[in-house]
Short mmCIF file of C-alpha atoms in Angstrom, two decimals:
data_model
loop_
_atom_site.label_atom_id
_atom_site.label_comp_id
_atom_site.label_asym_id
_atom_site.label_seq_id
_atom_site.Cartn_x
_atom_site.Cartn_y
_atom_site.Cartn_z
CA MET A 1 -48.53 -46.53 -29.40
CA SER A 2 -48.63 -43.12 -31.08
CA LEU A 3 -45.99 -42.18 -33.65
CA PRO A 4 -44.26 -39.59 -31.36
CA LEU A 5 -44.01 -42.17 -28.56
CA LEU A 6 -42.70 -44.78 -30.98
CA LEU A 7 -40.03 -42.42 -32.33
CA ALA A 8 -39.03 -41.47 -28.78
CA PHE A 9 -38.78 -45.16 -27.85
CA LEU A 10 -36.60 -45.91 -30.89
CA GLY A 11 -34.37 -42.96 -30.00
CA LEU A 12 -34.06 -44.26 -26.45
CA ILE A 13 -33.13 -47.70 -27.80
CA ALA A 14 -30.44 -46.18 -30.05
CA PHE A 15 -28.97 -44.13 -27.22
CA GLY A 16 -28.88 -47.13 -24.88
CA ALA A 17 -27.16 -49.28 -27.52
CA TYR A 18 -24.57 -46.55 -28.14
CA VAL A 19 -23.74 -46.23 -24.43
CA GLN A 20 -23.60 -50.01 -23.99
CA THR A 21 -21.18 -50.37 -26.89
CA VAL A 22 -18.88 -47.70 -25.45
CA THR A 23 -19.03 -48.72 -21.78
CA GLY A 24 -20.03 -52.41 -21.83
CA PHE A 25 -23.30 -51.85 -19.95
CA ALA A 26 -26.29 -49.51 -19.32
CA PHE A 27 -28.51 -50.46 -22.28
CA GLY A 28 -31.20 -52.06 -20.14
CA LEU A 29 -30.98 -49.39 -17.44
CA ILE A 30 -31.40 -46.55 -19.90
CA VAL A 31 -34.27 -48.16 -21.79
CA MET A 32 -36.14 -49.38 -18.71
CA GLY A 33 -35.71 -46.02 -16.99
CA GLY A 34 -37.05 -44.15 -20.01
CA VAL A 35 -39.96 -46.54 -20.44
CA GLY A 36 -40.79 -46.34 -16.75
CA LEU A 37 -40.97 -42.56 -16.96
CA SER A 38 -42.91 -42.32 -20.22
CA GLY A 39 -45.22 -45.27 -19.74
CA ALA A 40 -45.02 -45.88 -23.48
CA VAL A 41 -44.72 -49.64 -22.98
CA PRO A 42 -45.63 -51.80 -19.95
CA LEU A 43 -42.48 -52.58 -17.97
CA PRO A 44 -42.71 -56.38 -18.43
CA ASP A 45 -43.05 -55.93 -22.22
CA ALA A 46 -40.17 -53.44 -22.29
CA ALA A 47 -38.00 -55.96 -20.44
CA VAL A 48 -38.69 -58.56 -23.14
CA VAL A 49 -37.80 -56.07 -25.88
CA VAL A 50 -34.55 -55.26 -24.05
CA SER A 51 -33.73 -58.96 -23.78
CA LEU A 52 -34.22 -59.46 -27.51
CA LEU A 53 -32.28 -56.39 -28.55
CA VAL A 54 -29.34 -57.11 -26.25
CA LEU A 55 -28.67 -60.08 -28.49
CA VAL A 56 -28.27 -57.82 -31.54
CA ASN A 57 -25.88 -55.53 -29.70
CA ALA A 58 -23.90 -58.49 -28.31
CA ALA A 59 -23.60 -60.21 -31.69
CA GLN A 60 -22.07 -57.09 -33.22
CA ILE A 61 -19.65 -56.55 -30.33
CA LEU A 62 -18.55 -60.19 -30.03
CA TRP A 63 -18.48 -61.07 -33.73
CA ARG A 64 -14.71 -60.85 -34.02
CA ASN A 65 -13.69 -60.30 -30.41
CA TRP A 66 -15.29 -63.16 -28.52
CA ARG A 67 -12.30 -65.21 -27.39
CA SER A 68 -11.46 -63.24 -24.25
CA ALA A 69 -15.11 -63.39 -23.10
CA PHE A 70 -15.09 -67.17 -22.63
CA ASN A 71 -13.26 -67.48 -19.34
CA ARG A 72 -13.74 -68.98 -15.90
CA GLU A 73 -15.51 -65.86 -14.61
CA LEU A 74 -18.14 -66.13 -17.33
CA TRP A 75 -19.09 -69.69 -16.38
CA LEU A 76 -19.16 -68.93 -12.65
CA VAL A 77 -21.52 -66.01 -13.17
CA LEU A 78 -23.81 -67.87 -15.56
CA ALA A 79 -24.06 -70.93 -13.32
CA SER A 80 -25.35 -68.78 -10.46
CA SER A 81 -27.38 -66.17 -12.36
CA LEU A 82 -29.61 -68.41 -14.49
CA PRO A 83 -31.46 -70.16 -11.60
CA THR A 84 -32.15 -66.87 -9.78
CA LEU A 85 -33.38 -65.33 -13.02
CA ILE A 86 -36.33 -67.76 -13.05
CA ALA A 87 -37.35 -66.95 -9.48
CA SER A 88 -37.11 -63.20 -9.97
CA TYR A 89 -39.16 -63.37 -13.18
CA ALA A 90 -41.98 -64.94 -11.16
CA LEU A 91 -41.64 -62.01 -8.75
CA LEU A 92 -41.92 -59.57 -11.67
CA GLU A 93 -45.23 -61.09 -12.76
CA TRP A 94 -46.61 -60.68 -9.24
CA LEU A 95 -45.41 -57.08 -8.89
CA ALA A 96 -46.63 -56.08 -12.36
CA ALA A 97 -50.09 -57.48 -11.65
CA ASP A 98 -50.80 -55.99 -8.22
CA ASN A 99 -47.86 -53.86 -7.02
CA LEU A 100 -46.84 -51.55 -9.84
CA ASP A 101 -45.67 -48.83 -7.44
CA LEU A 102 -43.34 -51.26 -5.69
CA LEU A 103 -42.00 -52.27 -9.09
CA ARG A 104 -41.28 -48.63 -9.97
CA ILE A 105 -39.55 -48.06 -6.62
CA ALA A 106 -37.42 -51.17 -7.10
CA LEU A 107 -36.43 -50.15 -10.64
CA GLY A 108 -35.65 -46.61 -9.50
CA ALA A 109 -33.47 -47.92 -6.67
CA VAL A 110 -31.56 -50.21 -9.04
CA ILE A 111 -30.94 -47.34 -11.46
CA LEU A 112 -29.75 -45.06 -8.65
CA PHE A 113 -27.42 -47.77 -7.37
CA ALA A 114 -25.95 -48.13 -10.83
CA ALA A 115 -25.55 -44.36 -11.14
CA VAL A 116 -23.64 -44.09 -7.88
CA GLN A 117 -21.31 -46.88 -9.02
CA LEU A 118 -20.29 -44.76 -12.00
CA VAL A 119 -18.93 -41.91 -9.92
CA LEU A 120 -17.85 -43.89 -6.86
CA PRO A 121 -16.31 -47.04 -8.34
CA GLY A 122 -14.69 -49.52 -6.01
CA ALA A 123 -10.93 -49.46 -5.73
CA ALA A 124 -9.12 -51.67 -8.21
CA LEU A 125 -7.91 -54.94 -6.73
CA ALA A 126 -4.31 -56.10 -6.93
CA GLN A 127 -5.38 -59.75 -7.27
CA ARG A 128 -8.38 -61.51 -8.76
CA SER A 129 -11.26 -62.07 -6.37
CA GLY A 130 -12.15 -65.60 -5.30
CA ASP A 131 -14.61 -67.74 -7.24
CA GLY A 132 -17.27 -67.26 -4.57
CA SER A 133 -17.45 -63.53 -5.22
CA PHE A 134 -18.27 -64.15 -8.89
CA VAL A 135 -21.00 -66.59 -7.84
CA LEU A 136 -22.54 -63.97 -5.53
CA ALA A 137 -22.35 -61.31 -8.23
CA GLY A 138 -24.07 -63.76 -10.58
CA VAL A 139 -26.88 -64.36 -8.09
CA ALA A 140 -27.50 -60.61 -7.77
CA GLY A 141 -27.28 -60.14 -11.52
CA GLY A 142 -29.74 -62.97 -12.13
CA ILE A 143 -32.29 -61.37 -9.82
CA LEU A 144 -32.07 -58.06 -11.68
CA SER A 145 -32.13 -59.80 -15.05
CA GLY A 146 -35.35 -61.61 -14.19
CA LEU A 147 -36.98 -58.44 -12.89
CA PHE A 148 -35.79 -55.80 -15.34
CA ALA A 149 -33.69 -57.56 -18.01
CA THR A 150 -30.67 -55.67 -16.70
CA SER A 151 -28.11 -57.63 -14.72
CA GLY A 152 -25.49 -54.90 -15.03
CA PRO A 153 -25.08 -53.09 -11.67
CA PRO A 154 -23.60 -55.84 -9.45
CA LEU A 155 -21.67 -57.45 -12.31
CA VAL A 156 -20.21 -54.21 -13.62
CA TYR A 157 -19.15 -53.14 -10.13
CA HIS A 158 -17.45 -56.47 -9.46
CA MET A 159 -15.84 -56.98 -12.87
CA TYR A 160 -14.38 -53.49 -13.20
CA ARG A 161 -12.53 -53.93 -9.90
CA GLN A 162 -10.67 -56.97 -11.20
CA PRO A 163 -7.08 -56.69 -12.52
CA PHE A 164 -8.19 -57.66 -16.03
CA PRO A 165 -7.72 -55.84 -19.35
CA ILE A 166 -10.64 -53.52 -20.10
CA GLN A 167 -11.45 -55.34 -23.34
CA ARG A 168 -11.76 -58.65 -21.50
CA ILE A 169 -14.08 -57.10 -18.91
CA ARG A 170 -16.34 -55.51 -21.52
CA GLU A 171 -16.58 -58.62 -23.67
CA THR A 172 -17.24 -60.86 -20.67
CA LEU A 173 -20.04 -58.57 -19.50
CA VAL A 174 -21.61 -58.44 -22.95
CA ALA A 175 -21.45 -62.25 -23.21
CA ILE A 176 -23.13 -62.62 -19.80
CA PHE A 177 -25.87 -60.19 -20.76
CA ALA A 178 -26.44 -62.06 -24.03
CA VAL A 179 -26.76 -65.51 -22.42
CA ASN A 180 -29.03 -64.15 -19.69
CA SER A 181 -31.18 -62.54 -22.38
CA VAL A 182 -31.54 -65.82 -24.30
CA PHE A 183 -32.49 -67.60 -21.10
CA ARG A 184 -34.94 -64.87 -20.08
CA VAL A 185 -36.68 -64.90 -23.45
CA GLY A 186 -37.01 -68.67 -23.06
CA VAL A 187 -38.65 -68.23 -19.65
CA VAL A 188 -41.05 -65.59 -21.03
CA THR A 189 -41.95 -67.83 -23.96
CA THR A 190 -42.53 -70.85 -21.73
CA SER A 191 -44.82 -68.81 -19.48
CA GLY A 192 -46.89 -67.72 -22.50
CA ASN A 193 -46.06 -64.02 -22.20
CA LEU A 194 -44.25 -63.50 -25.50
CA SER A 195 -46.86 -61.63 -27.51
CA SER A 196 -46.76 -60.75 -31.20
CA SER A 197 -46.91 -57.03 -30.36
CA VAL A 198 -43.69 -57.33 -28.35
CA LEU A 199 -41.99 -59.13 -31.23
CA TRP A 200 -43.10 -56.44 -33.67
CA LEU A 201 -41.80 -53.71 -31.35
CA ALA A 202 -38.45 -55.47 -31.07
CA ALA A 203 -38.31 -55.86 -34.86
CA LEU A 204 -38.99 -52.14 -35.34
CA ALA A 205 -36.25 -51.27 -32.86
CA LEU A 206 -33.68 -53.64 -34.36
CA PRO A 207 -32.31 -51.12 -36.92
CA SER A 208 -31.85 -48.57 -34.13
CA VAL A 209 -29.72 -51.00 -32.12
CA ALA A 210 -27.70 -52.17 -35.10
CA GLY A 211 -27.11 -48.64 -36.36
CA ALA A 212 -26.15 -47.18 -32.98
CA THR A 213 -23.81 -50.09 -32.22
CA TRP A 214 -22.08 -49.74 -35.59
CA PHE A 215 -21.81 -45.97 -35.16
CA ALA A 216 -20.29 -46.29 -31.65
CA ARG A 217 -17.70 -48.81 -32.84
CA ARG A 218 -16.79 -46.72 -35.87
CA TRP A 219 -16.84 -43.32 -34.18
CA PRO A 220 -16.45 -43.67 -30.40
CA PRO A 221 -17.02 -40.47 -28.42
CA SER A 222 -14.13 -38.05 -28.00
CA LEU A 223 -15.12 -37.58 -24.35
CA SER A 224 -12.83 -38.85 -21.66
CA PRO A 225 -14.04 -41.96 -19.76
CA ARG A 226 -14.53 -39.79 -16.67
CA THR A 227 -16.74 -37.29 -18.50
CA MET A 228 -18.73 -40.10 -20.09
CA ARG A 229 -19.31 -41.65 -16.68
CA ARG A 230 -20.53 -38.33 -15.28
CA LEU A 231 -22.99 -37.82 -18.12
CA VAL A 232 -24.41 -41.32 -17.78
CA PHE A 233 -24.55 -40.86 -13.99
CA LEU A 234 -26.61 -37.69 -14.37
CA LEU A 235 -29.01 -39.35 -16.78
CA LEU A 236 -29.48 -42.45 -14.65
CA ALA A 237 -29.78 -40.52 -11.38
CA LEU A 238 -32.51 -38.27 -12.76
CA SER A 239 -34.48 -41.16 -14.23
CA GLY A 240 -34.11 -43.26 -11.07
CA LEU A 241 -35.33 -40.46 -8.82
CA SER A 242 -38.18 -39.59 -11.17
CA LEU A 243 -39.33 -43.19 -11.12
CA ALA A 244 -39.00 -43.96 -7.43
CA LEU A 245 -40.06 -40.74 -5.67
CA PRO A 246 -43.62 -40.37 -7.04
CA ALA A 247 -44.34 -44.05 -6.39
CA LEU A 248 -42.87 -43.79 -2.88
CA VAL A 249 -44.94 -40.71 -2.07
CA LYS A 250 -48.06 -42.48 -3.33
CA LEU A 251 -47.44 -45.49 -1.11
CA VAL A 252 -46.68 -43.36 1.95
#
């Protein structure tokens, strides 16, 4: 990787960590979208780097505020997401080997779905959803975690509709992402796909994640939540379209 590409990748990592710290999600989406567009790192390798770096971001966020994350919803989601993560990781290996265009279309569609959620969130519920809904959200999140190391879209949509305090929602999401990341790295290692180059790239990006997370916690943006959502929506929508459309045209 050339120095300009490396610096751009580290900047992308820092920006994703900042947004995740402020909103509770979007790190993986931002990084995977940027990598998919630039081609700086193969998508499977980028997903491993994201999995490793999510742990740094989560440790900083949950260091002193972890108690509200360990709740019934967390265990329901994890119980259903971890098995589907394994199956979807096998699908990633197949797509990355012979169907890269389909992989780009799938990633673009996921990013667009997440972008639409930001500006068209579901109506807040008066009562907590049933346990089954958290299981289904976990299944969907596990599939996306195995494919792209980003289980956010279905989980964020479901959790933010619940009548829970915002802090509890954010910390629960971060805890889910962290456990999924540990499990995903374990699957990658077991399959023999954890290379030294990926570990070095993650190590180089670690200061960017730590610094951006600390900065976001110390100096959160002065933007209103609505404005922040619109900015992230624009970024995700553009990256999702840029990823999916060229691959779709090529296949057609």
